Coordinates of C-alpha atoms in Angstrom, one line a residue:
M142 CA -10.5 3.4 -18.6
N143 CA -9.0 1.2 -21.2
W144 CA -10.9 -2.1 -20.9
R145 CA -8.4 -3.9 -23.1
L146 CA -6.5 -4.8 -19.9
W147 CA -3.4 -6.2 -21.6
Q148 CA -3.0 -3.4 -24.1
D149 CA -1.6 0.1 -23.9
R150 CA -3.5 3.1 -25.1
A151 CA -2.1 2.6 -28.6
G152 CA -3.7 -0.9 -28.7
R153 CA -0.3 -2.7 -28.4
F154 CA 0.3 -5.7 -26.2
S155 CA 2.0 -4.6 -22.9
W156 CA 4.0 -7.0 -20.9
L157 CA 4.0 -4.5 -18.0
L158 CA 0.2 -4.1 -17.9
T159 CA -0.3 -7.9 -18.4
T160 CA 2.1 -8.8 -15.6
V161 CA 0.6 -6.4 -13.2
L162 CA -2.9 -7.6 -14.0
V163 CA -1.9 -11.2 -13.3
G164 CA -0.2 -10.2 -10.1
L165 CA -3.3 -8.3 -8.9
C166 CA -5.6 -11.3 -9.6
L167 CA -3.4 -13.9 -8.2
P168 CA -3.8 -13.3 -4.4
L169 CA -7.6 -13.5 -4.6
A170 CA -7.5 -16.6 -6.8
L171 CA -5.1 -18.4 -4.4
T172 CA -7.2 -17.4 -1.4
A173 CA -10.3 -18.6 -3.1
A174 CA -8.6 -21.9 -4.0
D175 CA -7.5 -22.3 -0.4
A176 CA -11.1 -21.7 0.7
A177 CA -12.4 -24.3 -1.7
L178 CA -9.9 -26.9 -0.6
G179 CA -10.6 -26.2 3.1
Q180 CA -7.1 -24.9 3.8
L181 CA -8.0 -21.7 5.6
G182 CA -8.1 -23.3 9.0
P183 CA -10.9 -23.8 11.6
R184 CA -12.3 -20.3 10.9
P185 CA -12.3 -20.1 7.1
Y186 CA -14.5 -17.0 6.8
S187 CA -12.3 -15.0 9.2
A188 CA -9.2 -16.2 7.4
F189 CA -10.6 -15.2 4.0
I190 CA -11.7 -11.8 5.3
H191 CA -8.3 -11.2 6.9
Q192 CA -6.3 -12.2 3.8
V193 CA -8.4 -10.2 1.3
G194 CA -8.3 -7.1 3.5
L195 CA -4.6 -7.4 4.0
W196 CA -4.1 -7.5 0.2
A197 CA -6.4 -4.5 -0.2
F198 CA -4.1 -2.5 2.0
R199 CA -1.0 -3.9 0.3
F200 CA -2.3 -2.8 -3.1
L201 CA -3.2 0.6 -1.7
L202 CA 0.4 1.0 -0.6
L203 CA 1.6 -0.2 -4.0
S204 CA -0.5 2.3 -5.7
L205 CA 1.1 5.0 -3.6
L206 CA 4.5 3.6 -4.4
V207 CA 4.1 4.0 -8.2
T208 CA 4.7 7.8 -8.5
P209 CA 7.8 7.9 -6.2
L210 CA 9.3 4.8 -7.9
A211 CA 8.6 6.2 -11.4
R212 CA 10.4 9.4 -10.4
I213 CA 13.2 7.8 -8.5
A214 CA 14.0 5.1 -11.1
R215 CA 13.3 7.4 -14.0
W216 CA 10.7 4.9 -15.2
P217 CA 7.7 7.0 -16.5
A218 CA 6.0 3.9 -18.1
L219 CA 5.3 2.7 -14.6
M220 CA 2.6 5.4 -14.3
T221 CA 0.4 3.4 -16.6
V222 CA -0.2 0.8 -13.9
R223 CA -1.1 3.1 -11.0
R224 CA -4.8 3.3 -11.9
R225 CA -5.3 -0.5 -12.1
I226 CA -3.5 -1.1 -8.8
G227 CA -5.7 1.5 -7.1
V228 CA -8.8 -0.1 -8.6
A229 CA -7.6 -3.5 -7.4
A230 CA -7.2 -2.1 -3.9
C231 CA -10.8 -0.9 -4.0
L232 CA -12.2 -4.2 -5.3
Y233 CA -10.3 -6.2 -2.7
A234 CA -11.7 -3.9 0.0
V235 CA -15.2 -4.5 -1.3
V236 CA -14.7 -8.3 -1.3
H237 CA -13.3 -7.8 2.3
L238 CA -16.6 -6.2 3.3
G239 CA -18.6 -8.8 1.4
G240 CA -16.8 -11.6 3.2
Y241 CA -17.6 -9.9 6.5
A242 CA -21.2 -9.6 5.5
A243 CA -21.4 -13.2 4.6
D244 CA -19.8 -14.2 7.9
Q245 CA -22.6 -12.2 9.6
S246 CA -25.3 -14.1 7.6
L247 CA -26.0 -11.0 5.5
D248 CA -27.9 -9.5 8.4
L249 CA -27.7 -5.9 7.3
V250 CA -29.2 -4.5 10.5
H251 CA -26.7 -6.4 12.6
I252 CA -23.8 -5.4 10.3
A253 CA -24.8 -1.7 10.4
S254 CA -25.0 -1.8 14.2
E255 CA -21.6 -3.5 14.5
I256 CA -20.0 -0.9 12.2
A257 CA -21.5 1.9 14.2
R258 CA -20.6 0.3 17.6
R259 CA -17.1 -0.9 17.0
I260 CA -14.7 2.0 16.2
Y261 CA -12.2 -0.1 14.2
L262 CA -15.1 -1.2 12.0
T263 CA -16.3 2.4 11.6
I264 CA -12.8 3.5 10.6
G265 CA -12.5 0.6 8.1
F266 CA -15.9 1.3 6.6
V267 CA -15.0 5.0 6.1
A268 CA -11.8 4.0 4.4
L269 CA -13.8 1.6 2.2
L270 CA -16.2 4.3 1.2
G271 CA -13.3 6.5 0.3
L272 CA -11.7 3.8 -1.8
V273 CA -15.1 3.2 -3.6
A274 CA -15.3 7.0 -4.4
L275 CA -11.8 6.9 -5.8
G276 CA -12.6 3.7 -7.8
V277 CA -15.7 4.9 -9.5
T278 CA -14.0 8.2 -10.4
S279 CA -10.9 6.6 -11.8
T280 CA -12.1 6.5 -15.5
D281 CA -11.1 8.9 -18.2
G282 CA -14.7 10.0 -18.5
M283 CA -14.8 11.0 -14.8
I284 CA -11.6 12.9 -15.1
K285 CA -13.1 14.9 -18.0
R286 CA -16.3 15.5 -16.0
L287 CA -14.6 16.6 -12.8
G288 CA -11.8 18.5 -14.4
G289 CA -8.1 17.8 -13.8
L290 CA -7.8 20.0 -10.7
R291 CA -10.9 18.7 -8.9
W292 CA -10.0 15.1 -9.8
R293 CA -6.5 15.5 -8.4
R294 CA -7.9 17.0 -5.2
L295 CA -10.4 14.1 -4.8
H296 CA -7.8 11.5 -5.4
A297 CA -5.5 13.1 -2.9
L298 CA -7.9 11.5 -0.4
A299 CA -5.9 8.3 -1.0
Y300 CA -3.4 9.6 1.6
P301 CA -5.9 9.9 4.6
I302 CA -7.6 6.8 3.4
A303 CA -4.3 4.9 3.7
I304 CA -3.8 6.3 7.2
L305 CA -7.3 5.2 8.2
A306 CA -6.6 1.8 6.8
V307 CA -3.5 1.3 8.9
V308 CA -5.3 2.5 12.0
H309 CA -8.0 -0.1 11.2
Y310 CA -5.3 -2.7 10.8
F311 CA -3.6 -1.9 14.1
M312 CA -6.9 -1.9 16.0
Q313 CA -7.9 -5.2 14.5
E314 CA -4.6 -7.0 15.2
K315 CA -4.6 -6.9 18.9
A316 CA -2.1 -9.7 19.6
D317 CA 0.6 -9.3 17.0
V318 CA 1.1 -5.8 15.5
T319 CA 4.3 -6.7 13.7
E320 CA 2.9 -6.4 10.2
P321 CA 0.7 -3.3 10.9
T322 CA 3.9 -1.7 12.2
L323 CA 5.7 -2.7 9.0
M324 CA 2.9 -1.3 6.9
A325 CA 2.8 1.9 8.9
G326 CA 6.6 2.3 8.4
W327 CA 6.3 1.9 4.6
L328 CA 3.3 4.3 4.5
T329 CA 5.4 6.8 6.5
W330 CA 8.2 6.5 3.9
L331 CA 5.8 7.0 1.0
L332 CA 4.0 10.0 2.5
G333 CA 7.3 11.5 3.7
Y334 CA 8.9 11.2 0.3
R335 CA 6.1 13.1 -1.2
L336 CA 6.7 15.9 1.3
L337 CA 10.4 15.9 0.5
N338 CA 9.7 16.1 -3.2
R339 CA 7.6 19.2 -2.6
V340 CA 10.0 21.1 -0.3
L341 CA 13.3 20.3 -1.9
P342 CA 14.5 21.8 -5.2
D343 CA 13.6 20.0 -8.3
G344 CA 15.1 16.5 -8.5
Q345 CA 16.9 16.7 -5.1
A346 CA 14.5 14.3 -3.3
R347 CA 15.9 11.5 -5.4
A348 CA 19.5 12.3 -4.7
L349 CA 21.5 9.5 -3.1
P350 CA 22.3 11.2 0.3
V351 CA 18.7 12.3 0.7
L352 CA 17.3 8.9 0.0
L353 CA 19.8 7.2 2.3
G354 CA 19.3 9.6 5.1
F355 CA 15.5 9.7 4.8
S356 CA 15.3 5.9 4.7
L357 CA 17.4 5.6 7.9
L358 CA 15.3 8.2 9.6
V359 CA 12.0 6.5 8.8
A360 CA 13.5 3.1 9.9
L361 CA 14.6 4.6 13.3
A362 CA 11.2 6.3 13.6
T363 CA 9.5 2.9 13.0
A364 CA 11.6 1.3 15.7
G365 CA 10.9 4.1 18.1
A366 CA 7.2 4.1 17.4
E367 CA 7.0 0.3 18.0
A368 CA 8.8 0.6 21.3
L369 CA 6.5 3.4 22.4
G370 CA 3.4 1.3 21.3
F371 CA 4.5 -1.7 23.3
W372 CA 5.2 0.5 26.3
A373 CA 1.8 2.3 26.1
V374 CA -0.4 -0.8 25.5
R375 CA 1.5 -3.7 27.2
H376 CA 3.7 -1.7 29.6
V377 CA 6.8 -3.4 28.2
P378 CA 9.9 -1.2 28.9
P379 CA 10.7 0.6 25.6
D380 CA 14.4 0.0 25.9
L381 CA 13.9 -3.7 25.6
I382 CA 11.8 -3.3 22.4
L383 CA 14.4 -0.8 21.0
E384 CA 17.1 -3.3 21.7
A385 CA 15.2 -6.0 19.8
N386 CA 14.4 -3.7 17.0
L387 CA 18.0 -2.5 16.5
S388 CA 19.5 -6.0 16.7
F389 CA 19.6 -8.1 13.5
D390 CA 18.9 -11.7 14.7
L391 CA 17.5 -14.2 12.2
D392 CA 16.8 -16.7 15.0
V393 CA 14.6 -14.2 16.9
G394 CA 13.1 -12.7 13.7
I395 CA 13.7 -9.5 11.8
R396 CA 11.8 -6.5 13.2
P397 CA 9.8 -4.1 10.9
A398 CA 12.3 -1.3 11.1
W399 CA 14.8 -3.4 9.1
Y400 CA 12.3 -4.1 6.4
V401 CA 11.5 -0.4 6.2
L402 CA 15.2 0.3 5.8
A403 CA 15.6 -2.4 3.2
A404 CA 12.8 -1.0 1.1
G405 CA 14.4 2.5 1.3
L406 CA 17.7 1.0 0.2
I407 CA 16.1 -0.8 -2.7
L408 CA 14.6 2.5 -3.8
T409 CA 18.0 4.1 -3.4
V410 CA 19.5 1.5 -5.7
A411 CA 16.7 2.1 -8.1
S412 CA 17.7 5.8 -8.3
V413 CA 21.3 4.8 -9.1
A414 CA 20.1 2.4 -11.8
G415 CA 17.8 5.0 -13.2
D416 CA 20.6 7.5 -13.5
A417 CA 22.9 4.9 -15.1
R418 CA 20.1 4.0 -17.6
Q419 CA 19.6 7.7 -18.5
R420 CA 23.3 8.2 -19.0
A421 CA 23.5 5.2 -21.3
R422 CA 20.6 6.6 -23.4
R423 CA 22.3 9.9 -23.7
L424 CA 25.5 8.2 -24.9
A425 CA 23.6 6.1 -27.4
R426 CA 22.0 9.3 -28.9
A427 CA 25.3 11.1 -29.0

């Protein structure tokens, strides 16, 4: 790994790498500042653990977004930040576990028994171990030692790790599953797009009709899944949840399906912008 965190491989200053580095550090710095100022509420340890864990998952999703966005927007330089976002997700997850250990007075026997006894902690711990494995093998040296094929197979574990992370999030958030539902919808989009990119002819997965149709389908699936979840867990009639999901009411609150659709539409616009930028480059070379 290039430890000159603000420079590219040629040793030149990179605004992209520097901006991403600052963005990755900022959530932890702000959360630590809130903790120092006593602004994390009556249960500061729990709030700190929750916030850091949430950012670990967000960064994991962002790392999975890099490749589709680079392809859709025709922005290959974006691939240079994928590794550091993935490493940040790993580090935030480690701090998340460290915060939990501190909250348990560093009683390792008790912590181990809790992880073994509570299934959502077991799932989260397995996801953490997977992230650590990906983090320690993310260097250039490890790529050479493992070989490209074995390294890619190992790092394909990021997909099941993300699924385990979202299950952990759902099981932890017993009262309000709005954000876990949103994250699950975005993860579905990211994993589904990779499948589309494999099964469709070269370049067709980024075509405008495909992106629009796929984004709408995932948004509807998110709304349907949330309705089924409320029906299964809380016995709320699914038609009521679907009605709330499919209505756009700012006073009541925007449901996750709309955010999933918005993200898909943004990526669709990125595809249009990428095509326009490529046409402009061709004209400039002509």
